[in-house]
Coordinates of N, CA and C in Angstrom, one line a residue:
M63 N 0.8 -1.2 0.0 CA 0.0 0.0 0.0 C 0.9 1.2 0.0
T64 N 0.7 2.1 -1.0 CA 1.5 3.3 -1.1 C 0.6 4.5 -0.9
T65 N 1.2 5.6 -0.4 CA 0.4 6.8 -0.2 C 1.0 7.8 -1.2
A66 N 0.2 8.6 -1.7 CA 0.7 9.7 -2.7 C 1.4 10.8 -1.9
T67 N 2.5 11.2 -2.4 CA 3.3 12.3 -1.9 C 2.7 13.6 -2.3
P68 N 2.4 14.5 -1.4 CA 1.8 15.7 -1.8 C 2.7 16.5 -2.7
E69 N 2.1 17.2 -3.6 CA 2.8 18.1 -4.5 C 3.3 19.3 -3.7
L70 N 4.5 19.6 -3.7 CA 5.1 20.8 -3.0 C 5.4 21.9 -4.0
L71 N 5.0 23.1 -3.7 CA 5.2 24.2 -4.5 C 6.2 25.2 -3.9
T72 N 6.9 25.9 -4.8 CA 7.8 27.0 -4.3 C 6.9 28.2 -4.1
V73 N 7.6 29.2 -3.4 CA 6.9 30.5 -3.2 C 6.6 31.1 -4.6
S74 N 7.4 31.0 -5.5 CA 7.2 31.5 -6.9 C 6.0 30.8 -7.5
D75 N 5.9 29.5 -7.3 CA 4.7 28.8 -7.9 C 3.4 29.4 -7.3
V76 N 3.4 29.6 -6.0 CA 2.2 30.1 -5.3 C 1.9 31.5 -5.7
M77 N 3.0 32.3 -5.9 CA 2.8 33.7 -6.4 C 2.0 33.6 -7.7
A78 N 2.4 32.7 -8.6 CA 1.8 32.6 -9.9 C 0.4 32.1 -9.8
R79 N 0.1 31.2 -9.0 CA -1.2 30.6 -8.8 C -2.2 31.6 -8.2
L80 N -1.7 32.3 -7.2 CA -2.6 33.3 -6.5 C -2.6 34.7 -7.2
K81 N -1.7 34.9 -8.1 CA -1.5 36.2 -8.7 C -1.3 37.3 -7.7
V82 N -0.3 37.0 -6.7 CA 0.1 38.0 -5.7 C 1.6 38.0 -5.6
G83 N 2.1 39.0 -4.9 CA 3.6 39.1 -4.8 C 4.2 38.2 -3.7
R84 N 5.5 38.2 -3.7 CA 6.3 37.4 -2.8 C 5.9 37.8 -1.3
S85 N 5.9 39.1 -1.0 CA 5.6 39.5 0.3 C 4.2 39.0 0.8
K86 N 3.2 39.0 -0.1 CA 1.9 38.6 0.3 C 1.9 37.1 0.6
V87 N 2.6 36.3 -0.1 CA 2.7 34.9 0.1 C 3.4 34.6 1.5
Y88 N 4.4 35.3 1.8 CA 5.1 35.2 3.1 C 4.2 35.7 4.2
D89 N 3.4 36.8 4.0 CA 2.4 37.2 5.0 C 1.4 36.2 5.3
L90 N 0.9 35.5 4.3 CA -0.1 34.4 4.4 C 0.5 33.2 5.2
I91 N 1.8 32.9 5.0 CA 2.5 31.9 5.7 C 2.7 32.3 7.2
R92 N 3.1 33.5 7.4 CA 3.4 34.0 8.7 C 2.1 34.1 9.6
S93 N 1.0 34.4 8.9 CA -0.3 34.5 9.7 C -1.0 33.1 9.8
H94 N -0.3 32.1 9.3 CA -0.9 30.7 9.4 C -2.1 30.5 8.6
R95 N -2.3 31.4 7.6 CA -3.5 31.2 6.7 C -3.1 30.3 5.5
L96 N -1.8 30.1 5.3 CA -1.3 29.2 4.3 C -0.2 28.3 4.9
A97 N -0.5 27.0 4.9 CA 0.5 26.1 5.5 C 1.7 25.9 4.6
S98 N 2.9 25.7 5.3 CA 4.1 25.5 4.6 C 5.1 24.7 5.5
I99 N 6.1 24.2 4.8 CA 7.2 23.5 5.5 C 8.5 24.1 5.0
K100 N 9.6 23.9 5.8 CA 10.9 24.3 5.4 C 11.7 23.0 5.2
I101 N 12.4 22.9 4.0 CA 13.3 21.8 3.7 C 14.7 22.4 3.5
D102 N 15.6 22.2 4.5 CA 16.9 22.8 4.4 C 16.9 24.3 4.1
G103 N 16.0 25.0 4.7 CA 16.0 26.5 4.4 C 15.1 26.9 3.3
A104 N 14.6 25.9 2.5 CA 13.8 26.2 1.3 C 12.3 26.1 1.7
R105 N 11.5 27.1 1.5 CA 10.1 27.1 1.9 C 9.3 26.4 0.8
R106 N 8.5 25.4 1.2 CA 7.6 24.7 0.3 C 6.2 24.7 0.8
I107 N 5.2 24.9 -0.1 CA 3.8 24.9 0.3 C 3.1 23.8 -0.4
P108 N 2.4 22.9 0.3 CA 1.7 21.9 -0.3 C 0.6 22.4 -1.2
A109 N 0.4 21.8 -2.4 CA -0.6 22.3 -3.3 C -2.0 22.2 -2.7
D110 N -2.2 21.2 -1.8 CA -3.5 21.1 -1.1 C -3.8 22.3 -0.3
A111 N -2.7 22.9 0.3 CA -2.9 24.1 1.2 C -3.3 25.3 0.4
V112 N -2.8 25.4 -0.8 CA -3.2 26.5 -1.7 C -4.7 26.3 -2.1
R113 N -5.1 25.1 -2.4 CA -6.5 24.8 -2.8 C -7.4 25.1 -1.6
D114 N -7.0 24.7 -0.4 CA -7.8 25.0 0.8 C -7.9 26.5 1.1
F115 N -6.8 27.2 0.9 CA -6.8 28.6 1.1 C -7.8 29.3 0.1
I116 N -7.8 28.9 -1.1 CA -8.7 29.5 -2.1 C -10.2 29.1 -1.7
Q117 N -10.4 27.9 -1.3 CA -11.8 27.5 -0.9 C -12.3 28.3 0.3
N118 N -11.4 28.5 1.3 CA -11.7 29.3 2.4 C -12.0 30.7 2.1
Q119 N -11.3 31.3 1.1 CA -11.5 32.7 0.7 C -12.9 32.8 0.0
L120 N -13.2 31.8 -0.8 CA -14.5 31.8 -1.6 C -15.6 31.6 -0.6
A121 N -15.4 30.8 0.4 CA -16.5 30.6 1.4 C -16.7 31.9 2.2
E122 N -15.7 32.6 2.6 CA -15.8 33.9 3.3 C -16.5 34.9 2.5
A123 N -16.2 34.9 1.2 CA -16.8 35.9 0.3 C -18.3 35.7 0.0
A124 N -18.7 34.5 0.2 CA -20.1 34.1 -0.1 C -21.1 34.7 0.9

């Protein structure tokens, strides 16, 4: 039985997906609105966390 490894995105990937700047991505991470991990100093964001963030924003806007 194998489990799928989550897709990890770079800050630049998230910037492109959300159409926001680098500072905004780090603000979202710092405020715990966007989950992330560090791998040897490199920040990585699970693609699922980006999808969850978008869904939460849509739910708040409704």
